[in-house]
Short mmCIF file of C-alpha atoms in Angstrom, two decimals:
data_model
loop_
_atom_site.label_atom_id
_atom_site.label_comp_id
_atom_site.label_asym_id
_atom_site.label_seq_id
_atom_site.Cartn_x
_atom_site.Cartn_y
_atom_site.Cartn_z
CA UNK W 5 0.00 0.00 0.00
CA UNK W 6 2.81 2.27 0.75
CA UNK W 7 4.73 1.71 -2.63
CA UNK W 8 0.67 2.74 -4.21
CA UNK W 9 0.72 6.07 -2.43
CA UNK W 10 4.11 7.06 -3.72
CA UNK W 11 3.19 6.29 -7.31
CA UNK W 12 1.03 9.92 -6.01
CA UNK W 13 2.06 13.55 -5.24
CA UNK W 14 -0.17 13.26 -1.74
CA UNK W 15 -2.26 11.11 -0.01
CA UNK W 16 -4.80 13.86 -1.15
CA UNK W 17 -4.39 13.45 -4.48
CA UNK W 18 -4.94 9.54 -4.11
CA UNK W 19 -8.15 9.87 -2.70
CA UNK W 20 -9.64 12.50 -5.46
CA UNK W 21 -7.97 9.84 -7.73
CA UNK W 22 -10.09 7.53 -5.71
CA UNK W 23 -13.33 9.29 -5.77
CA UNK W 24 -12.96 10.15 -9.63
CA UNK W 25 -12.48 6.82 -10.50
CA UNK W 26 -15.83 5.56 -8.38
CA UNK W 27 -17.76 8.33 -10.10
CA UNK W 28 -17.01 6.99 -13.37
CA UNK W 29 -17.55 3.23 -13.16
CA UNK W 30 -20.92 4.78 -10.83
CA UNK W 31 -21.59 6.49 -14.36
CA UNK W 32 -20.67 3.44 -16.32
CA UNK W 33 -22.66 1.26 -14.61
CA UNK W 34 -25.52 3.97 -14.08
CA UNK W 35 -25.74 4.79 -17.94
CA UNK W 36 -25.87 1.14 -19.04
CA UNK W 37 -22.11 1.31 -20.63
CA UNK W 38 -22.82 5.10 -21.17
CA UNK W 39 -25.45 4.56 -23.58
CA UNK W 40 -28.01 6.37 -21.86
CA UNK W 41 -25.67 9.61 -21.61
CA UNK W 42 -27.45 13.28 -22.14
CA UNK W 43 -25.09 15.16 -24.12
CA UNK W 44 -27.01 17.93 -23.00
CA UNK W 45 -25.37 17.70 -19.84
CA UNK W 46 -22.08 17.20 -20.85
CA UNK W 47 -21.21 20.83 -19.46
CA UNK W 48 -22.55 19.49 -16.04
CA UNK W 49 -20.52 16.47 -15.70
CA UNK W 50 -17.60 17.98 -15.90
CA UNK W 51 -18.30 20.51 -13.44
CA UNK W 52 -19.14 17.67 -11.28
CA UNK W 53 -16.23 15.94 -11.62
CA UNK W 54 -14.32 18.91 -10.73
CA UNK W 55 -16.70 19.51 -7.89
CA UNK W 56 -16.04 16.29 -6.64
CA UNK W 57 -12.02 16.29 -6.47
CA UNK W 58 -12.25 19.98 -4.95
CA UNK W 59 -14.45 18.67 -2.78
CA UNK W 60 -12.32 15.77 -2.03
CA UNK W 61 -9.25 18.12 -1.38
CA UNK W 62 -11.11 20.48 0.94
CA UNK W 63 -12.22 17.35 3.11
CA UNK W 64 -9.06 15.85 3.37
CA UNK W 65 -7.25 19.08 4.53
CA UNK W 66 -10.24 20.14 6.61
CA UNK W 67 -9.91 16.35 8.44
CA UNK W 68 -6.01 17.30 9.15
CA UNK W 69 -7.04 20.30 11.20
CA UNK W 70 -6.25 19.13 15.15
CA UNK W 71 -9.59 19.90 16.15
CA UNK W 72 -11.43 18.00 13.44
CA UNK W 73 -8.82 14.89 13.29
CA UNK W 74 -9.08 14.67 17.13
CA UNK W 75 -13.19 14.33 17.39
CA UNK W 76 -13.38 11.84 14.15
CA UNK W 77 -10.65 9.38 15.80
CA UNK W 78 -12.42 9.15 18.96
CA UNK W 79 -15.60 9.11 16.68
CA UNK W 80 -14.00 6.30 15.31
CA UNK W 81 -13.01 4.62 18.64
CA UNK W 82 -16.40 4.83 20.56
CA UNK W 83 -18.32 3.72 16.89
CA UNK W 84 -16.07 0.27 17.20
CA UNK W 85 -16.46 -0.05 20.80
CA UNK W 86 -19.62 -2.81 21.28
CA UNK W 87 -20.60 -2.02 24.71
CA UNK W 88 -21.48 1.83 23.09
CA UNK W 89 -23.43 0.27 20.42
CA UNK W 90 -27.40 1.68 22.10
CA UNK W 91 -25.89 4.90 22.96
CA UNK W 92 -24.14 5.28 19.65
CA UNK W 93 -27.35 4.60 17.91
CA UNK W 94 -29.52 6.98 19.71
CA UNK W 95 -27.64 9.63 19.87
CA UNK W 96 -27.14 9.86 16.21
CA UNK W 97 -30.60 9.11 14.97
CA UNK W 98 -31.44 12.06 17.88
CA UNK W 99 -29.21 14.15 16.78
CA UNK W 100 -29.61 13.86 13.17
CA UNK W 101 -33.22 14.07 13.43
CA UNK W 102 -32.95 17.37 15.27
CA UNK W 103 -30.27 19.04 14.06
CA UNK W 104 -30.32 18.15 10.51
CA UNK W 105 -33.71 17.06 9.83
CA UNK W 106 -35.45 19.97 11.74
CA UNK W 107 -32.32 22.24 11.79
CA UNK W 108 -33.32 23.44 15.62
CA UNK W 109 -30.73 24.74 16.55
CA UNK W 110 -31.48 27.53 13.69
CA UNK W 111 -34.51 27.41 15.01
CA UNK W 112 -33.50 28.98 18.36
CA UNK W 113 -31.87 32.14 16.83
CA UNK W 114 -35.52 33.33 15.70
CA UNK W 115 -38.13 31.51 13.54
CA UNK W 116 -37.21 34.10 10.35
CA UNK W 117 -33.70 32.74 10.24
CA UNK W 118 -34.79 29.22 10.95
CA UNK W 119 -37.20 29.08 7.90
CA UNK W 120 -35.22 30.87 5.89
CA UNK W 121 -32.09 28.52 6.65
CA UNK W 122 -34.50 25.41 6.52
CA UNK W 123 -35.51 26.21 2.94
CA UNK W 124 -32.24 27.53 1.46
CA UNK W 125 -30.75 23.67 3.22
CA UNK W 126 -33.43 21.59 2.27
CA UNK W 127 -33.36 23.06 -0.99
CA UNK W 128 -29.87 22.69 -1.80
CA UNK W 129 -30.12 19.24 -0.75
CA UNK W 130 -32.78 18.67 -2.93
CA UNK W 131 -31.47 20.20 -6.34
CA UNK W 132 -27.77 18.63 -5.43
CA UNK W 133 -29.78 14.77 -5.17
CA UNK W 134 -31.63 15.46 -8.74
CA UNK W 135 -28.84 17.76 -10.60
CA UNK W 136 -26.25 14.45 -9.59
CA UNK W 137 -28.37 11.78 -10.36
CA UNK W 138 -29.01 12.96 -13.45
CA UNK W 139 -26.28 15.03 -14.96
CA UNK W 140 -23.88 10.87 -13.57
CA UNK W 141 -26.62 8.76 -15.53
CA UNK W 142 -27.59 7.01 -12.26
CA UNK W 143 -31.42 8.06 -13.27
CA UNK W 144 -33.35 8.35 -16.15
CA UNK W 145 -36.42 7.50 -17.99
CA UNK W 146 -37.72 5.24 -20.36
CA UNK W 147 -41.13 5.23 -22.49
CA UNK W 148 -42.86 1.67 -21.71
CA UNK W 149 -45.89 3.07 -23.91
CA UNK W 150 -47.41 6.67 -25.35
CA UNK W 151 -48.61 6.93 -21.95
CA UNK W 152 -46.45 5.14 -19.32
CA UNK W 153 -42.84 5.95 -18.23
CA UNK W 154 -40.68 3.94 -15.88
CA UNK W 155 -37.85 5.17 -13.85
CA UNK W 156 -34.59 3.74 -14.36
CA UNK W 157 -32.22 3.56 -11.73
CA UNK W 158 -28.65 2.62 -12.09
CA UNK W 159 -29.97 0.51 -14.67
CA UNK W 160 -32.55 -1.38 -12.66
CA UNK W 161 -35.95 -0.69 -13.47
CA UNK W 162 -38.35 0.28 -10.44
CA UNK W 163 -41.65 2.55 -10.96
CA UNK W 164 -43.86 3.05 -13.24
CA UNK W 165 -46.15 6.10 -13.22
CA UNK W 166 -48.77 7.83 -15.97
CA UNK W 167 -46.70 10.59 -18.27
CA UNK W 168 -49.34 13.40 -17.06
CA UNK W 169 -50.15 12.30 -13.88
CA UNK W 170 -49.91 14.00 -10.47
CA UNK W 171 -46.56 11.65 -9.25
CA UNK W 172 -44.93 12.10 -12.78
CA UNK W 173 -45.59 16.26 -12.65
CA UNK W 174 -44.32 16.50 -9.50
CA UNK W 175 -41.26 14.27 -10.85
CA UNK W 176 -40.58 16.50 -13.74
CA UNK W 177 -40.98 19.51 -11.61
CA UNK W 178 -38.80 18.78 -8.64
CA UNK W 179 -36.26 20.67 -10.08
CA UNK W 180 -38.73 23.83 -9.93
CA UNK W 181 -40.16 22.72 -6.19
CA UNK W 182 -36.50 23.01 -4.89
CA UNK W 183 -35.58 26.06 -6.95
CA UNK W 184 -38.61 27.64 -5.64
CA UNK W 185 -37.40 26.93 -1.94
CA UNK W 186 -33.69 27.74 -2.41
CA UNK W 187 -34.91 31.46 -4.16
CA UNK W 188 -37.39 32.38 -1.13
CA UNK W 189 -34.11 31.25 1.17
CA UNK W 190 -31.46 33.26 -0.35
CA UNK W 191 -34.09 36.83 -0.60
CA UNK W 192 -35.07 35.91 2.81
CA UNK W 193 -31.62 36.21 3.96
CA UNK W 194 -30.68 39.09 1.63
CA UNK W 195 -33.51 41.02 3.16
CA UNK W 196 -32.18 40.68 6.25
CA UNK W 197 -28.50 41.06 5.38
CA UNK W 198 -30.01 44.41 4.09
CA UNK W 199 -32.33 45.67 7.27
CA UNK W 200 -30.12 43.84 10.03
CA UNK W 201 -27.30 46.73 10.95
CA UNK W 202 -26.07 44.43 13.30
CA UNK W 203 -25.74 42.08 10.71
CA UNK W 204 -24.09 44.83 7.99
CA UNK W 205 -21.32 45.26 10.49
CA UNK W 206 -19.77 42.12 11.00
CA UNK W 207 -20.83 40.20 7.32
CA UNK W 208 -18.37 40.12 4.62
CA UNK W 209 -18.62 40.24 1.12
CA UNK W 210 -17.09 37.17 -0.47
CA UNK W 211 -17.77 34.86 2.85
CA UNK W 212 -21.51 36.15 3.19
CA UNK W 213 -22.65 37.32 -0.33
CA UNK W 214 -21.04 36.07 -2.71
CA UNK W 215 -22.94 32.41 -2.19
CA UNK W 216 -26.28 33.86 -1.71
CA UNK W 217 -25.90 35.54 -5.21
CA UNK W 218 -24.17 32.14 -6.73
CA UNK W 219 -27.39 30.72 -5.21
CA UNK W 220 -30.07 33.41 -6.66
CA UNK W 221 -28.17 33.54 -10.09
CA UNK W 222 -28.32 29.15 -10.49
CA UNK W 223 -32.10 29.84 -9.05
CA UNK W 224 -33.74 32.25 -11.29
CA UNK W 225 -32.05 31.83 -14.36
CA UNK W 226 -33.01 27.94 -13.87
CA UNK W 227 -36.54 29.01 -13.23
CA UNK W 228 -36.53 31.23 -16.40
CA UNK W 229 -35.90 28.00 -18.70
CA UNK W 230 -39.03 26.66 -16.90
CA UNK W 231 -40.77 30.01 -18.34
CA UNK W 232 -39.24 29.90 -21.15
CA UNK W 233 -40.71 26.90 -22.03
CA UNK W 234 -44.05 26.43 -20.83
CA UNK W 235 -45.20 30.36 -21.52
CA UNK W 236 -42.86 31.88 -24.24
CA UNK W 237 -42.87 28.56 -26.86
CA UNK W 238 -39.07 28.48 -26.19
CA UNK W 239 -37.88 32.30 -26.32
CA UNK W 240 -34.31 32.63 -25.96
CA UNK W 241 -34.38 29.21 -24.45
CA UNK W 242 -30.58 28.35 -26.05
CA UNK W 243 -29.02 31.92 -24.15
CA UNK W 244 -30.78 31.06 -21.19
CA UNK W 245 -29.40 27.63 -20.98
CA UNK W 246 -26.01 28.75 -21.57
CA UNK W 247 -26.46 31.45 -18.92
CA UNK W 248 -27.87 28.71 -16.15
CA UNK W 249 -25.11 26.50 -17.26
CA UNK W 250 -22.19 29.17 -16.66
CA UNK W 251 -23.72 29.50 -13.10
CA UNK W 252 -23.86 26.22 -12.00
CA UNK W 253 -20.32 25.98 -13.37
CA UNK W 254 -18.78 28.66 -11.33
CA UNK W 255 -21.47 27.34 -8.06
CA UNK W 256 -19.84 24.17 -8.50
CA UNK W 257 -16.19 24.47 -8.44
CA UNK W 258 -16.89 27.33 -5.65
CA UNK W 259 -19.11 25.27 -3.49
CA UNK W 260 -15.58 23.24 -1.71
CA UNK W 261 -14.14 26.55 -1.12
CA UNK W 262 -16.44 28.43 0.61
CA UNK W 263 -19.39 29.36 2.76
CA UNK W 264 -21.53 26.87 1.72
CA UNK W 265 -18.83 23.78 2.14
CA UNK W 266 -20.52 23.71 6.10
CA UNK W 267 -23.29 21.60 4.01
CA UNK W 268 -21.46 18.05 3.54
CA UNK W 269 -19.77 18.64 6.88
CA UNK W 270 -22.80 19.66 8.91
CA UNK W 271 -23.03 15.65 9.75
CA UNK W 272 -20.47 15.44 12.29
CA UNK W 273 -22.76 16.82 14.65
CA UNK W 274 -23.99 13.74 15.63
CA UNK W 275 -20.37 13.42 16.71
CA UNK W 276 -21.23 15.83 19.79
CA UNK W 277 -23.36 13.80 22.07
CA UNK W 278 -22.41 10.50 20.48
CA UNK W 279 -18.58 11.21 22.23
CA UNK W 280 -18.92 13.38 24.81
CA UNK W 281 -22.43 13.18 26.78
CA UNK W 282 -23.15 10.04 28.60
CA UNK W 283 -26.49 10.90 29.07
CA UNK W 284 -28.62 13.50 26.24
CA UNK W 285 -27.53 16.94 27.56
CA UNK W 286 -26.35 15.78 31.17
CA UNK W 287 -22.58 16.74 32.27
CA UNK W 288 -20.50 14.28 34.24
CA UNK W 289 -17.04 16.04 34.71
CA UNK W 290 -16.57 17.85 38.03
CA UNK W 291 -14.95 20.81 37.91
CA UNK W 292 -10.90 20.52 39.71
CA UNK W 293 -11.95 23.53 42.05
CA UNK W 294 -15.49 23.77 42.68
CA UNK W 295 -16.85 20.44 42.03
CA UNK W 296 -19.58 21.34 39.74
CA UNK W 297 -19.76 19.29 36.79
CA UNK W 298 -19.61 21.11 33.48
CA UNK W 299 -18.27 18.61 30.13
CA UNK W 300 -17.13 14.94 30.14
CA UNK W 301 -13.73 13.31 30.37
CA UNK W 302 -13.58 11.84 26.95
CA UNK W 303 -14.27 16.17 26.16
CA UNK W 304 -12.03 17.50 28.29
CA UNK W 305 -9.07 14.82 27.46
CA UNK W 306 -9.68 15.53 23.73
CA UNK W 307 -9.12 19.63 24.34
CA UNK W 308 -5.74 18.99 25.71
CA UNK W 309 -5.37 16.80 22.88
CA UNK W 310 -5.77 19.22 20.60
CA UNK W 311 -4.22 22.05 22.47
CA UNK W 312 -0.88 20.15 22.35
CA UNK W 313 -0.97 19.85 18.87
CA UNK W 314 -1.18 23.78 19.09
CA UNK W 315 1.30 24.03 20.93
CA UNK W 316 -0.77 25.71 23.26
CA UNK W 317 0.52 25.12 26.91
CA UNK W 318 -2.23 25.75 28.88
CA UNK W 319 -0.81 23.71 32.24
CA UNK W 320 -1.12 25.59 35.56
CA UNK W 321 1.35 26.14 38.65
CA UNK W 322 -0.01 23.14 40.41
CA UNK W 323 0.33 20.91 37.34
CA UNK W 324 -3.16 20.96 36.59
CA UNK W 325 -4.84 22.21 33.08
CA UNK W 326 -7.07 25.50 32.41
CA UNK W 327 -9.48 22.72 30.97
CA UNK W 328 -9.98 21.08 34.31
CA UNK W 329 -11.87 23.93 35.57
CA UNK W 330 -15.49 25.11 34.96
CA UNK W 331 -16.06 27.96 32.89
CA UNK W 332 -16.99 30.13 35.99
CA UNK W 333 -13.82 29.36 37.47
CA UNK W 334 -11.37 30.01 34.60
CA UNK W 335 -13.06 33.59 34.77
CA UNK W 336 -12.22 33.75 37.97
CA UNK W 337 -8.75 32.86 37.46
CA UNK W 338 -8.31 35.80 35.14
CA UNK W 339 -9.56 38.58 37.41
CA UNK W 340 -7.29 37.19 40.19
CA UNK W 341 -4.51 36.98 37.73
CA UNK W 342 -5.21 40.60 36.31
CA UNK W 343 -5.49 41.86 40.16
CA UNK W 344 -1.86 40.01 41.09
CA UNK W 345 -3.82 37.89 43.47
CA UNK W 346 -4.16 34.57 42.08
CA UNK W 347 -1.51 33.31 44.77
CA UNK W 348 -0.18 34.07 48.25
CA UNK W 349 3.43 34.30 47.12
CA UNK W 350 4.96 37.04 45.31
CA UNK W 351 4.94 40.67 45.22
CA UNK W 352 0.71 41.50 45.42
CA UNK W 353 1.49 44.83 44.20
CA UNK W 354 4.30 44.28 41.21
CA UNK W 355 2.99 45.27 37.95
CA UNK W 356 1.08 42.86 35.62
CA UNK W 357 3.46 41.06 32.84
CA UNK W 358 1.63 41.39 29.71
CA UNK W 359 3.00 39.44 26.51
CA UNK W 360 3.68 42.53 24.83
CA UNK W 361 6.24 43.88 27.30
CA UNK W 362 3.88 46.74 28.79
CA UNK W 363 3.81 46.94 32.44
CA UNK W 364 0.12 47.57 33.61
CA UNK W 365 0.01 48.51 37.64
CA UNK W 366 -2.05 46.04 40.05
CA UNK W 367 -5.78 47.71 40.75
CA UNK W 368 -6.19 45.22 43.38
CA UNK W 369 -4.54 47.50 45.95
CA UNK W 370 -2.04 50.97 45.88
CA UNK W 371 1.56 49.88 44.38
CA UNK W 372 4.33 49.71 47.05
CA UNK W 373 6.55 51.65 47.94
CA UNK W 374 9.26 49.62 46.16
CA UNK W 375 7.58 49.74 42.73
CA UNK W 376 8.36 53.35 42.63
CA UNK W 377 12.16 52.50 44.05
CA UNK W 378 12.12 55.07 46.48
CA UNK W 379 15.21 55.49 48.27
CA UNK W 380 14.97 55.29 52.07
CA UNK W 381 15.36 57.78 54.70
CA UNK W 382 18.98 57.16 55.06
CA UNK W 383 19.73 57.32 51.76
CA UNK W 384 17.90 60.70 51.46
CA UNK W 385 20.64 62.33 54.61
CA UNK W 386 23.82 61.66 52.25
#
């Protein structure tokens, strides 16, 4: 296995080699030995192709961050322990029935943002599953009879449904249901972008903006083939296409790179509670000072964990950690240490050493006399 991954530039660039080369036999086998492939979406594989490997290369560096490589190895670890298997289960079906599903925890920053984030998600999700299953071949449709189509998938035949029934409109349109969803998202949060001047401040232009305008550009010039269509007999139905085309492009090959990459990673969630809360929302840690119990061990082990990869020492006088104490505590820590009174020993008045080299005075009483160095009565007579 070794002598494989030096025949490649990175272990990287063996997995995107990886995940191309699934994609194409899952288009192979999808498209019946690509005979079933729309040429019409020829512009769209690509994209997706190239979607896929940046997607693959954001993932893999975003898994090498401490933080992120830390929580999936003990994911890892409690997922092959058996004894964990109940508690592994619920807490993931919980959480991803919560969280994902219902998206509460948008929810609880104000119903506007939660229904707006629910239906720019939901959406997304919706138009990625269609787009991808049919741009790779692993869908399509075939006439049984004048009025009778079956659906097709990865060249096994399931369903059957009338051509102008209810099932087979909603089919044809799902592209239009999601569209509709994602577009009443994306002005939902440009309206507020727009009103909220506590939002104005701290947004940013190519983090906040940019993908809400990828999204409304893929949206309405999508919908406008729809019009095109069905009310205008086809009126500049080719330019539009091209136009949609373009944007889905550039959406595509941005999507790894940016604001909206938080979508395929949004899963480890379930990672939360599954590793670090023996019981749903119930902390078992005590706190080293005042007993009360605020994370878990497997938590608070992991944070040191990942502090040491920082580099971060974070260890105390005593030998202990700043993670082994409750939140409340740590802030008290840092007023005693800003007041030179976090320990009997030592000067209580001396200055406070900053990291910068300033010298701020102790507040927590008046400086001594021998902060100011000044000489002593003798000293004064000669």
């Amino acid at each position: 296995m070794q002598r494989f991954e030096k025949s490649f530039y990175s272990k990287t660039s063996m997995y995107a080699f990886f995940v191309t080369l699934v994609l194409f036999f899952t288009v192979w086998v999808g498209t019946g030995n690509f005979q079933h492939i729309d040429m019409a979406l020829l512009g769209y594989l690509l994209s997706s192709f190239i979607f896929a490997i940046g997607l693959t290369v954001r993932m893999c560096s975003w898994l090498l961050r401490p933080a992120t490589h830390q929580v999936v190895k003990r994911s890892l670890k409690n997922l092959k322990n058996k004894k964990r298997v109940k508690r592994n289960l619920v807490s993931i079906l919980k959480t991803a029935f919560e969280n994902i599903f219902l998206q509460k925890f948008i929810f609880k920053r104000g119903i506007y943002r939660g229904i707006q984030h629910f239906l720019i998600a939901w959406g997304c999700i919706g138009s990625f599953a269609i787009t991808f299953g049919l741009t790779f071949g692993w869908m399509h449709f075939d006439l049984i009879d004048p009025d009778t189509y079956q659906i097709v998938v990865m060249g096994l035949p399931t369903i059957t449904m009338k051509a102008h029934g209810i099932f087979a409109e909603m089919i044809y349109n799902g592209l239009n249901i999601t569209a509709m969803m994602v577009l009443v998202g994306v002005c939902m949060a440009l309206a507020r972008r727009i009103v909220d001047k506590d939002v104005k401040v701290t947004q940013r232009f190519e983090f906040d903006l940019v993908p809400l305008y990828l999204l409304l550009a893929v949206t309405v010039s999508g919908l406008l083939l729809t019009v095109s269509y069905t009310f205008l007999n086809g009126w500049m139905h080719h330019y539009i296409t091209l136009v949609h085309q373009i944007t889905v492009v550039v959406m595509l090959i941005y999507f790894p790179f940016g604001k909206l990459f938080h979508l395929p990673i949004r899963p480890l969630a379930t990672a939360v509670p599954m590793n670090y809360q023996e019981e749903w929302k119930v902390d078992k840690r005590p706190c080293k000072k005042c007993g009360a119990t605020y994370s878990s061990d497997e938590q608070i082990e992991d944070v040191k964990g990942i502090l040491q990869a920082q580099n971060f020492d974070l260890q105390l006088a005593d030998g202990s950690f700043l993670a082994d104490y409750c939140p409340a505590c740590r802030r008290r820590m840092r007023v005693m240490k800003q007041l030179n009174m976090e320990a009997p020993k030592g000067n209580p008045y001396g200055p406070i050493q900053t990291l910068n080299g300033i010298h701020l005075s102790g507040f927590g009483k008046k400086r001594s006399d021998e902060f100011y160095n000044i000489p002593k009565e003798k000293e004064k007579v000669h």
